[in-house]
Short mmCIF file of C-alpha atoms in Angstrom, two decimals:
data_model
loop_
_atom_site.label_atom_id
_atom_site.label_comp_id
_atom_site.label_asym_id
_atom_site.label_seq_id
_atom_site.Cartn_x
_atom_site.Cartn_y
_atom_site.Cartn_z
CA ARG A 1 141.37 75.84 98.41
CA CYS A 2 143.04 72.79 96.84
CA LEU A 3 141.93 69.48 98.24
CA SER A 4 144.92 67.71 96.79
CA ASP A 5 147.95 68.38 94.59
CA TRP A 6 149.33 64.82 94.24
CA SER A 7 149.66 64.90 90.50
CA SER A 8 151.09 68.34 89.60
CA ASP A 9 151.53 71.86 90.63
CA VAL A 10 147.94 72.51 89.61
CA CYS A 11 145.30 71.39 92.03
CA SER A 12 142.94 68.76 90.74
CA SER A 13 139.95 69.89 92.87
CA ASP A 14 138.39 72.78 94.32
CA LEU A 15 136.96 73.26 97.82
CA TRP A 16 135.61 76.32 99.50
CA TRP A 17 134.31 76.77 103.14
CA PHE A 18 131.97 79.42 104.65
CA PHE A 19 131.91 80.55 108.30
CA ALA A 20 129.76 82.95 110.25
CA PHE A 21 129.91 83.87 113.85
CA VAL A 22 127.97 86.10 116.24
CA SER A 23 128.88 86.84 119.85
CA ASP A 24 128.08 89.21 122.75
CA LYS A 25 129.51 89.85 126.08
CA TRP A 26 126.85 90.38 128.93
CA GLN A 27 127.94 92.19 132.20
CA ALA A 28 125.14 90.60 134.23
CA SER A 29 126.25 92.16 137.43
CA SER A 30 129.20 93.81 139.02
CA LYS A 31 130.56 90.28 139.78
CA LEU A 32 129.27 88.20 136.78
CA THR A 33 130.37 88.48 133.18
CA VAL A 34 128.87 86.11 130.55
CA ASP A 35 130.08 85.48 127.00
CA LEU A 36 127.54 84.14 124.49
CA GLY A 37 128.16 83.07 120.98
CA VAL A 38 127.46 80.67 118.18
CA ARG A 39 129.35 79.82 114.92
CA TRP A 40 128.03 78.27 111.73
CA ASP A 41 130.36 76.22 109.59
CA PHE A 42 129.57 75.15 106.09
CA TYR A 43 131.69 72.66 104.27
CA PRO A 44 130.33 72.00 100.82
CA PRO A 45 131.53 68.70 99.21
CA ALA A 46 134.48 69.11 96.97
CA THR A 47 134.20 68.96 93.08
CA PRO A 48 136.85 68.31 90.44
CA ARG A 49 138.31 70.95 88.21
CA ILE A 50 137.15 68.87 85.31
CA ALA A 51 134.47 66.19 84.75
CA GLY A 52 135.83 62.85 85.72
CA GLY A 53 138.30 64.24 88.14
CA PHE A 54 137.09 62.11 91.05
CA SER A 55 136.79 58.31 90.99
CA ASN A 56 135.05 56.80 94.05
CA TYR A 57 134.98 53.04 94.66
CA ASN A 58 131.57 51.48 95.47
CA PRO A 59 132.07 48.35 97.50
CA VAL A 60 128.23 47.39 97.05
CA ASN A 61 128.63 46.55 93.44
CA ASP A 62 132.48 46.78 92.79
CA THR A 63 132.35 49.70 90.51
CA LEU A 64 134.23 53.09 90.11
CA VAL A 65 132.03 56.18 89.97
CA LEU A 66 133.54 59.07 88.07
CA ALA A 67 132.28 62.52 89.10
CA GLY A 68 130.44 64.70 86.62
CA LEU A 69 130.18 62.03 83.79
CA GLY A 70 126.96 60.50 82.66
CA GLY A 71 124.42 61.01 85.36
CA ASN A 72 127.00 61.16 88.15
CA PRO A 73 126.93 64.46 90.19
CA SER A 74 130.32 66.37 90.23
CA ASN A 75 130.52 66.13 93.98
CA LEU A 76 129.88 62.33 93.78
CA GLY A 77 126.49 62.75 95.48
CA MET A 78 127.88 63.55 98.87
CA GLN A 79 125.47 65.06 101.20
CA SER A 80 125.64 68.86 101.89
CA ARG A 81 125.24 69.38 105.62
CA TYR A 82 123.79 72.90 106.84
CA ARG A 83 123.40 72.10 110.55
CA TYR A 84 126.96 72.59 111.84
CA PHE A 85 126.18 75.07 114.54
CA ALA A 86 128.85 75.43 117.10
CA PRO A 87 127.73 77.18 120.42
CA ARG A 88 130.28 79.03 122.57
CA THR A 89 129.68 80.17 126.09
CA GLY A 90 131.62 81.14 129.04
CA PHE A 91 131.25 82.87 132.34
CA SER A 92 133.57 84.66 134.99
CA TYR A 93 132.19 85.20 138.51
CA ARG A 94 134.10 87.15 141.30
CA LEU A 95 133.29 85.34 144.58
CA ARG A 96 135.56 87.74 146.43
CA SER A 97 138.14 90.43 145.54
CA ASP A 98 140.83 87.56 145.41
CA THR A 99 138.77 84.74 144.20
CA VAL A 100 137.43 84.00 140.72
CA VAL A 101 135.35 81.33 139.23
CA ARG A 102 135.43 80.70 135.48
CA GLY A 103 133.92 78.22 133.05
CA GLY A 104 133.17 77.57 129.47
CA PHE A 105 131.62 75.25 126.94
CA GLY A 106 132.19 75.23 123.14
CA ILE A 107 131.91 73.02 120.05
CA SER A 108 134.46 72.96 117.22
CA TYR A 109 134.05 71.45 113.77
CA THR A 110 136.98 70.36 111.56
CA PRO A 111 137.01 69.93 107.77
CA PHE A 112 137.92 66.75 105.85
CA PRO A 113 141.14 65.91 107.66
CA ASP A 114 143.27 64.52 104.89
CA ASN A 115 144.46 65.10 101.27
CA THR A 116 143.37 61.54 100.44
CA TYR A 117 140.19 61.55 98.32
CA ALA A 118 138.48 59.82 95.50
CA TYR A 119 141.65 59.46 93.15
CA ASN A 120 141.24 55.79 92.21
CA TYR A 121 141.77 54.34 88.75
CA PRO A 122 141.72 55.99 86.11
CA ILE A 123 142.62 59.18 87.95
CA ARG A 124 145.72 57.42 89.06
CA ALA A 125 146.84 54.99 86.44
CA ASN A 126 150.17 54.03 84.97
CA ASN A 127 151.57 51.23 82.71
CA SER A 128 153.92 48.95 84.72
CA TYR A 129 155.65 45.99 82.95
CA GLN A 130 157.28 43.62 85.36
CA PRO A 131 159.67 40.79 84.55
CA VAL A 132 157.92 37.44 83.98
CA GLY A 133 160.40 35.49 85.93
CA ALA A 134 162.51 35.71 89.11
CA SER A 135 165.47 37.02 87.27
CA SER A 136 165.69 40.76 86.58
CA PHE A 137 167.08 39.92 83.16
CA THR A 138 163.83 38.15 82.16
CA PRO A 139 162.08 40.39 79.57
CA ALA A 140 158.84 42.27 80.72
CA VAL A 141 155.52 41.61 78.96
CA LEU A 142 153.11 44.00 77.40
CA GLY A 143 149.67 44.90 78.58
CA ASP A 144 148.19 41.65 77.35
CA GLY A 145 150.33 39.79 79.85
CA VAL A 146 151.73 37.55 77.14
CA THR A 147 153.60 39.48 74.45
CA THR A 148 157.41 39.97 75.24
CA ALA A 149 158.48 43.62 75.46
CA THR A 150 161.95 44.23 73.56
CA PHE A 151 164.20 47.11 72.95
CA GLN A 152 163.80 46.73 69.09
CA ALA A 153 160.08 47.25 69.45
CA GLY A 154 160.53 50.31 71.64
CA PHE A 155 158.19 51.30 74.53
CA PRO A 156 154.99 49.58 74.69
CA ALA A 157 151.87 51.59 73.85
CA PRO A 158 149.97 52.65 76.94
CA VAL A 159 146.95 50.72 77.67
CA PRO A 160 143.97 53.01 76.88
CA VAL A 161 141.45 53.92 79.52
CA THR A 162 138.02 53.44 78.21
CA ILE A 163 135.45 55.68 79.92
CA PRO A 164 131.89 54.37 79.80
CA SER A 165 129.23 56.98 78.67
CA ASN A 166 127.49 56.52 82.12
CA GLY A 167 130.65 57.37 83.97
CA ILE A 168 130.65 54.10 85.94
CA ILE A 169 133.51 51.53 85.50
CA ALA A 170 132.52 48.00 86.19
CA LEU A 171 135.60 46.29 87.66
CA PRO A 172 136.55 42.75 86.42
CA THR A 173 136.27 39.90 88.76
CA SER A 174 138.62 37.70 86.71
CA GLY A 175 140.82 37.95 83.81
CA THR A 176 144.28 37.05 82.32
CA THR A 177 145.40 40.54 81.08
CA LEU A 178 147.75 42.62 82.99
CA LEU A 179 145.20 45.48 83.30
CA ALA A 180 142.41 43.04 84.72
CA LYS A 181 144.86 41.53 87.18
CA GLN A 182 145.92 45.04 88.40
CA LEU A 183 142.34 46.14 88.79
CA ILE A 184 141.40 43.13 90.79
CA ALA A 185 144.45 43.41 93.05
CA GLN A 186 144.30 47.33 93.40
CA VAL A 187 143.82 48.93 96.70
CA TYR A 188 140.70 51.28 96.46
CA THR A 189 139.66 54.36 98.45
CA TYR A 190 135.98 54.64 99.36
CA ILE A 191 134.53 58.04 100.36
CA PRO A 192 131.08 57.40 101.99
CA LEU A 193 128.42 59.65 100.72
CA ASN A 194 126.98 60.42 104.20
CA TYR A 195 130.42 61.60 105.57
CA LYS A 196 129.96 63.86 108.56
CA ASN A 197 132.65 66.35 109.71
CA PRO A 198 134.17 65.58 113.06
CA TYR A 199 133.65 68.05 115.99
CA ALA A 200 134.84 68.27 119.57
CA SER A 201 132.80 69.39 122.55
CA SER A 202 135.11 71.04 125.17
CA TRP A 203 134.29 72.37 128.63
CA ASN A 204 136.06 73.56 131.74
CA VAL A 205 135.51 74.93 135.27
CA ALA A 206 138.33 76.79 137.13
CA VAL A 207 138.86 78.50 140.41
CA GLN A 208 141.49 81.10 140.74
CA GLN A 209 142.86 82.32 144.19
CA ALA A 210 145.26 85.15 144.69
CA PHE A 211 147.84 85.05 147.51
CA ARG A 212 150.37 87.38 149.01
CA GLY A 213 153.78 87.85 147.32
CA ASN A 214 152.23 88.10 143.78
CA PHE A 215 151.22 84.43 143.78
CA SER A 216 148.01 82.95 142.48
CA LEU A 217 146.59 79.34 142.31
CA GLN A 218 144.24 78.00 139.80
CA VAL A 219 142.61 74.60 139.94
CA ALA A 220 140.59 73.42 136.90
CA TYR A 221 138.52 70.57 135.45
CA VAL A 222 139.22 70.45 131.74
CA ALA A 223 137.60 67.98 129.50
CA ASN A 224 136.48 67.31 125.89
CA HIS A 225 134.53 64.71 123.91
CA GLY A 226 135.12 63.99 120.17
CA THR A 227 132.24 62.98 117.87
CA ASP A 228 132.70 61.34 114.60
CA ILE A 229 136.55 61.54 114.87
CA SER A 230 137.93 60.46 111.57
CA GLY A 231 139.61 57.15 111.02
CA SER A 232 140.71 55.53 107.84
CA GLN A 233 139.97 51.80 107.98
CA ASN A 234 140.05 48.93 105.56
CA ILE A 235 136.54 47.57 105.39
CA ASN A 236 137.18 44.57 103.18
CA LEU A 237 137.90 42.47 106.37
CA PRO A 238 136.15 39.42 107.82
CA SER A 239 133.43 39.78 110.40
CA THR A 240 133.97 36.18 111.58
CA TYR A 241 137.26 34.53 113.13
CA GLY A 242 139.47 32.05 111.66
CA GLY A 243 138.67 32.19 107.91
CA GLY A 244 141.56 34.25 106.76
CA SER A 245 141.30 36.43 103.57
CA ALA A 246 138.66 33.91 102.13
CA SER A 247 136.17 35.57 104.60
CA ASP A 248 136.75 39.00 103.10
CA PRO A 249 133.33 40.35 102.18
CA GLU A 250 134.45 41.43 98.72
CA ASN A 251 136.14 38.09 97.99
CA ALA A 252 133.37 35.71 97.14
CA PRO A 253 131.25 38.22 94.97
CA PHE A 254 134.21 40.11 93.36
CA GLY A 255 137.45 38.05 93.81
CA ARG A 256 138.92 40.92 95.94
CA THR A 257 141.24 40.50 99.01
CA ALA A 258 143.07 43.77 98.55
CA ALA A 259 141.99 46.68 100.92
CA THR A 260 139.07 48.95 100.48
CA ASN A 261 140.00 52.01 102.71
CA GLN A 262 137.13 54.03 103.74
CA TYR A 263 137.86 57.77 104.39
CA PHE A 264 136.45 58.06 106.97
CA PHE A 265 134.87 55.97 109.83
CA GLY A 266 133.59 58.09 112.72
CA PHE A 267 134.40 57.20 116.26
CA SER A 268 134.36 59.06 119.55
CA SER A 269 137.11 60.14 121.99
CA ASN A 270 137.10 61.42 125.46
CA TYR A 271 139.43 63.29 127.67
CA GLN A 272 139.25 64.25 131.37
CA SER A 273 141.72 66.11 133.45
CA LEU A 274 142.32 67.88 136.67
CA GLN A 275 144.88 70.70 136.20
CA ALA A 276 146.55 73.00 138.75
CA GLN A 277 148.70 75.98 138.12
CA LEU A 278 150.66 78.06 140.51
CA THR A 279 151.89 81.34 139.08
CA LYS A 280 154.18 84.22 140.59
CA ARG A 281 154.16 87.42 138.78
CA VAL A 282 157.41 89.32 138.46
CA SER A 283 158.77 90.66 141.65
CA HIS A 284 162.34 90.91 143.04
CA GLY A 285 163.43 89.73 139.56
CA LEU A 286 161.67 86.41 139.71
CA ALA A 287 158.70 85.04 137.72
CA LEU A 288 157.61 81.44 137.65
CA THR A 289 154.92 79.09 136.63
CA SER A 290 154.33 75.49 138.03
CA ALA A 291 151.70 73.48 136.13
CA PHE A 292 150.46 69.99 136.89
CA THR A 293 148.10 67.94 134.82
CA TRP A 294 146.56 64.61 135.77
CA GLY A 295 144.45 63.32 133.08
CA LYS A 296 143.35 60.46 130.82
CA GLY A 297 142.48 60.35 127.07
CA LEU A 298 140.45 57.57 125.66
CA GLY A 299 139.67 56.63 122.03
CA TYR A 300 139.40 53.92 119.34
CA LEU A 301 142.04 54.88 116.87
CA SER A 302 145.78 54.40 116.49
CA ALA A 303 147.86 57.43 115.40
CA ASP A 304 146.59 60.20 113.35
CA ASP A 305 143.76 59.19 110.95
CA GLY A 306 144.70 55.74 111.86
CA GLY A 307 142.60 52.58 111.80
CA LEU A 308 141.43 49.87 114.36
CA MET A 309 143.45 47.29 116.02
CA PHE A 310 140.34 44.97 116.26
CA PHE A 311 138.00 45.14 113.34
CA ILE A 312 135.71 42.56 114.82
CA ASN A 313 134.22 43.77 118.17
CA GLN A 314 135.17 47.39 117.57
CA ARG A 315 134.29 48.39 121.16
CA ARG A 316 137.46 46.48 122.20
CA ASN A 317 139.63 49.38 120.64
CA TYR A 318 138.27 51.79 123.17
CA ALA A 319 141.35 52.40 125.38
CA PRO A 320 143.99 54.99 126.18
CA THR A 321 145.09 56.85 123.31
CA ASP A 322 148.58 56.34 121.90
CA PHE A 323 149.81 59.77 123.03
CA ASP A 324 148.23 59.74 126.44
CA ARG A 325 150.38 60.83 129.33
CA LYS A 326 148.62 60.49 132.75
CA VAL A 327 150.98 62.88 134.65
CA ASN A 328 152.59 65.99 133.30
CA TYR A 329 154.49 68.57 135.28
CA GLU A 330 155.76 71.70 133.73
CA GLN A 331 158.04 74.20 135.46
CA THR A 332 159.11 77.59 133.97
CA PHE A 333 161.12 80.45 135.53
CA THR A 334 162.89 83.64 134.68
CA TYR A 335 165.24 85.36 137.20
CA SER A 336 167.19 88.63 136.87
CA LEU A 337 170.48 87.93 138.69
CA PRO A 338 170.89 90.50 141.50
CA PHE A 339 174.04 92.15 140.26
CA GLY A 340 174.82 95.57 138.83
CA ARG A 341 173.11 98.92 138.90
CA GLY A 342 170.05 99.02 141.18
CA HIS A 343 171.14 96.06 143.26
CA THR A 344 173.44 95.77 146.44
CA LEU A 345 175.86 93.38 144.98
CA LEU A 346 178.60 94.44 142.48
CA ASN A 347 176.86 97.64 141.61
CA SER A 348 179.93 99.41 140.52
CA THR A 349 180.52 100.56 136.88
CA VAL A 350 182.69 97.57 136.13
CA GLY A 351 180.46 95.22 138.04
CA ASP A 352 177.42 96.54 136.21
CA THR A 353 178.99 96.25 132.81
CA VAL A 354 180.31 92.64 133.39
CA LEU A 355 177.53 91.04 135.55
CA GLY A 356 174.66 93.43 135.52
CA GLY A 357 171.52 92.82 133.54
CA TRP A 358 171.93 89.00 133.03
CA LYS A 359 168.93 86.76 133.27
CA VAL A 360 168.48 83.14 133.53
CA ALA A 361 165.44 81.28 132.39
CA GLY A 362 164.50 77.65 132.39
CA LEU A 363 161.89 75.10 131.40
CA VAL A 364 161.64 71.60 133.27
CA SER A 365 159.18 68.87 131.89
CA VAL A 366 158.51 65.65 133.89
CA VAL A 367 155.97 63.28 132.23
CA SER A 368 154.84 59.90 132.76
CA GLY A 369 155.33 57.05 130.14
CA LEU A 370 153.27 56.39 127.06
CA PRO A 371 150.92 53.31 126.79
CA PHE A 372 151.67 50.32 124.73
CA THR A 373 150.16 46.91 123.74
CA VAL A 374 151.65 43.46 124.11
CA GLN A 375 150.75 41.62 121.08
CA ALA A 376 150.96 37.81 120.19
CA SER A 377 151.96 36.39 116.84
CA GLY A 378 148.41 36.59 115.31
CA SER A 379 149.01 33.62 112.96
CA SER A 380 146.90 31.22 115.01
CA LEU A 381 144.03 33.50 114.91
CA ASN A 382 144.02 33.76 111.08
CA THR A 383 141.74 36.80 111.00
CA PRO A 384 143.08 39.72 108.87
CA GLY A 385 142.26 43.10 110.44
CA THR A 386 142.14 41.83 114.11
CA ALA A 387 145.33 41.71 116.21
CA GLN A 388 145.90 39.15 118.72
CA THR A 389 147.15 40.24 122.19
CA ALA A 390 149.15 38.18 124.61
CA ASN A 391 147.62 36.40 127.64
CA LEU A 392 148.89 37.56 130.99
CA THR A 393 149.35 35.16 133.82
CA GLY A 394 150.12 36.83 137.16
CA SER A 395 150.99 40.43 137.50
CA PHE A 396 152.92 42.79 135.09
CA LYS A 397 156.26 43.62 136.62
CA LYS A 398 158.69 46.24 135.59
CA MET A 399 162.30 45.32 135.89
CA HIS A 400 163.69 48.60 134.55
CA GLY A 401 166.59 47.02 132.58
CA ILE A 402 167.90 49.23 129.58
CA GLY A 403 169.68 47.82 126.64
CA SER A 404 169.84 44.69 124.32
CA GLY A 405 169.63 41.46 126.29
CA VAL A 406 168.19 43.24 129.55
CA GLN A 407 164.56 43.20 130.37
CA TRP A 408 162.54 46.23 131.02
CA PHE A 409 159.44 44.15 132.09
CA ASP A 410 159.16 40.48 132.90
CA PRO A 411 158.38 38.64 129.72
CA THR A 412 157.71 35.40 131.45
CA VAL A 413 154.18 36.44 132.48
CA PHE A 414 152.91 36.62 128.85
CA SER A 415 151.96 33.72 126.71
CA GLN A 416 150.45 32.94 123.31
CA PRO A 417 146.65 32.65 123.15
CA THR A 418 145.11 29.50 121.37
CA GLY A 419 143.61 31.46 118.57
CA CYS A 420 141.42 29.52 116.35
CA THR A 421 141.75 25.79 115.74
CA ALA A 422 139.10 25.67 113.00
CA ALA A 423 136.86 27.90 110.97
CA PRO A 424 134.51 29.32 111.62
CA CYS A 425 135.78 30.08 115.19
CA SER A 426 133.00 30.79 117.65
CA SER A 427 135.24 31.05 120.79
CA PRO A 428 138.65 32.28 119.61
CA GLY A 429 141.61 32.86 121.97
CA LEU A 430 141.96 36.49 121.54
CA GLY A 431 144.31 37.27 124.50
CA ASN A 432 143.30 38.58 127.92
CA THR A 433 145.19 41.81 127.64
CA SER A 434 143.85 44.91 126.10
CA ARG A 435 145.06 47.72 123.80
CA ASN A 436 147.36 50.25 125.50
CA GLN A 437 146.94 48.39 128.90
CA PHE A 438 150.63 48.94 130.00
CA ARG A 439 152.79 52.06 130.30
CA GLY A 440 156.44 52.70 129.25
CA PRO A 441 159.02 54.95 130.90
CA GLY A 442 158.61 58.52 131.52
CA TYR A 443 161.14 61.31 130.99
CA ILE A 444 162.66 64.56 132.19
CA GLN A 445 163.51 67.37 129.99
CA ASP A 446 165.45 70.56 131.21
CA ASN A 447 166.28 73.39 129.16
CA VAL A 448 168.27 76.53 130.66
CA SER A 449 169.10 79.84 129.02
CA LEU A 450 171.51 82.70 130.26
CA PHE A 451 171.16 85.97 128.34
CA LYS A 452 171.80 89.68 128.54
CA LYS A 453 170.94 92.59 126.40
CA PHE A 454 173.49 95.35 125.97
CA ASN A 455 172.39 98.90 124.86
CA LEU A 456 174.80 100.24 122.18
CA TYR A 457 173.45 103.46 120.83
CA ARG A 458 169.85 104.89 120.90
CA GLU A 459 167.65 101.95 119.70
CA MET A 460 170.55 99.75 118.83
CA GLY A 461 171.21 96.69 120.98
CA LEU A 462 173.17 93.56 121.21
CA GLU A 463 171.89 90.35 123.05
CA THR A 464 174.17 87.60 123.83
CA ARG A 465 172.60 84.25 124.76
CA ILE A 466 173.78 80.72 125.77
CA ASP A 467 171.25 77.90 125.58
CA ALA A 468 171.56 74.44 127.10
CA PHE A 469 168.98 71.90 126.05
CA GLN A 470 168.59 68.74 128.21
CA LEU A 471 171.14 70.27 130.65
CA SER A 472 171.21 67.25 132.99
CA ASN A 473 171.90 64.95 130.08
CA THR A 474 169.29 62.62 131.49
CA PRO A 475 168.41 59.60 128.98
CA GLN A 476 164.98 59.52 127.54
CA PHE A 477 164.05 56.04 126.52
CA GLY A 478 161.63 54.82 124.10
CA LEU A 479 158.99 52.05 124.56
CA PRO A 480 159.92 48.41 125.17
CA ASN A 481 159.51 45.97 122.28
CA SER A 482 155.97 44.54 122.64
CA SER A 483 155.02 43.89 119.09
CA SER A 484 155.36 40.13 119.39
CA ILE A 485 156.02 37.78 122.44
CA THR A 486 158.04 35.61 120.10
CA ALA A 487 160.67 38.47 119.26
CA THR A 488 164.14 37.88 120.64
CA ASN A 489 164.23 41.35 122.09
CA PHE A 490 160.64 41.12 123.54
CA GLY A 491 160.34 43.15 126.76
CA GLN A 492 163.55 45.07 126.07
CA ILE A 493 164.28 48.81 125.44
CA THR A 494 166.86 49.28 122.79
CA SER A 495 166.13 52.91 121.68
CA THR A 496 165.90 56.28 122.96
CA LEU A 497 163.38 59.12 121.94
CA GLY A 498 164.46 61.16 118.98
CA SER A 499 161.70 63.72 118.13
CA GLY A 500 164.13 66.60 118.27
CA GLN A 501 167.32 67.87 119.59
CA GLY A 502 168.63 71.38 120.32
CA SER A 503 165.11 72.91 120.37
CA VAL A 504 162.78 74.08 123.11
CA ASN A 505 160.02 71.63 122.15
CA GLY A 506 162.28 68.65 121.08
CA VAL A 507 163.06 65.70 123.22
CA GLY A 508 165.65 62.99 122.81
CA GLY A 509 169.39 63.16 122.24
CA GLY A 510 171.89 64.28 124.67
CA ARG A 511 172.90 67.66 126.07
CA THR A 512 173.27 70.38 123.44
CA LEU A 513 174.83 73.70 124.00
CA GLN A 514 174.21 76.79 121.77
CA GLY A 515 175.54 80.28 121.82
CA SER A 516 174.12 83.25 119.77
CA LEU A 517 174.36 86.96 119.30
CA LYS A 518 171.45 89.10 118.13
CA PHE A 519 171.88 92.67 116.93
CA SER A 520 168.91 94.87 116.92
CA PHE A 521 168.31 98.35 115.56
#
């Protein structure tokens, strides 16, 4: 498959995977069934279509290594790992005729989780000529940084890329030419040669009990643990407090303060939950499912493939995930209205035609709020890559105000930490609150549908349907502003959710009505 197609319709690199799987189902007894299996995943390192198609930054010696040129291997020298074995096992045991116990464990590996790869200079290179002054009418300069570009002279000749015979470009640490300045200030991508694919270990144990009236109740413990979960992280950041960008590890030897983004760091994650589900199979025209989850997800990273909030003392990042919702209640139902043929109500020909066969279905979601972090200004800390959280004096208090100028939580209990008064700073004021310590508002989503299918002729039919998304028109609010305690709207909620409107899975927006006809034949 293609690892990336950033430059053209033709992929710049090739990548293939190999998987093997063996499994068996063992009927150990009349009551016990066991599933056993193991999967083997092989993810060979990617190679470019042509020699020199990858350019990997080496932060140790400030060079760019071109794949397949000189003595450089075409896969950049990345390790091939042959031990990605993923066992899968599960069991089902019938305690009684109406009671079943189930459980399972499995490991799942994932491939390299991004299209970003070793596409540094000169794979990605352009000639950019910027005005030499503040005015947009000031002439640009050529690649030497001095000669003025004019319309009479035409477009400047591209700055040629010189590829050393050994396939390693030594980057400049100083220089006055435009190319040298750009190479020093460039953001580089670093792919570690010992990269490991992330994997998740998942397990669960459930007890299911049947009751009268076509009801069944299942209570389960569901959990997983992530290992080497991928996070993209700038590694050109200080390891001490208070020194600013002058403390960047690549600054003193190479004159670089721009980011060196490593794809990827490996971190862990953890999820534990108690899940209960009450199900009623169809009887008397009614089917429903009530599901409740009480859980907690923990991890180091912000967002998908995100980095760390605190580069120094990385353990401090371990906190509830950005998408964690502690409580989630989901209710679904389908009900055939008791009218028309086969029912005691309105079962005449006219009644059956007009009201018979109609069904109503619904989905109701009630979830608790997402976590958020209360941040300080960070300027007094003077430590790139490490955020500064606010100090909390007293108790966090929700005031539930909505709108500009109205507080959702009490901002007076938060204050600015001291930060660093001098560098190096051995005892910085980082703030006594942690990442994702507080929770925002939850929401309710309710969708209802009314539909009926009319039989026209033989296999032909017509279904008419009316859908109402967010029927109750209940507002769904976003998180309060907590990015800086100095912000004018700190502690206020000034926006609603907006991840979708007029769809089953969407939230946000007001009530939406939709009518449709579907003809089948």
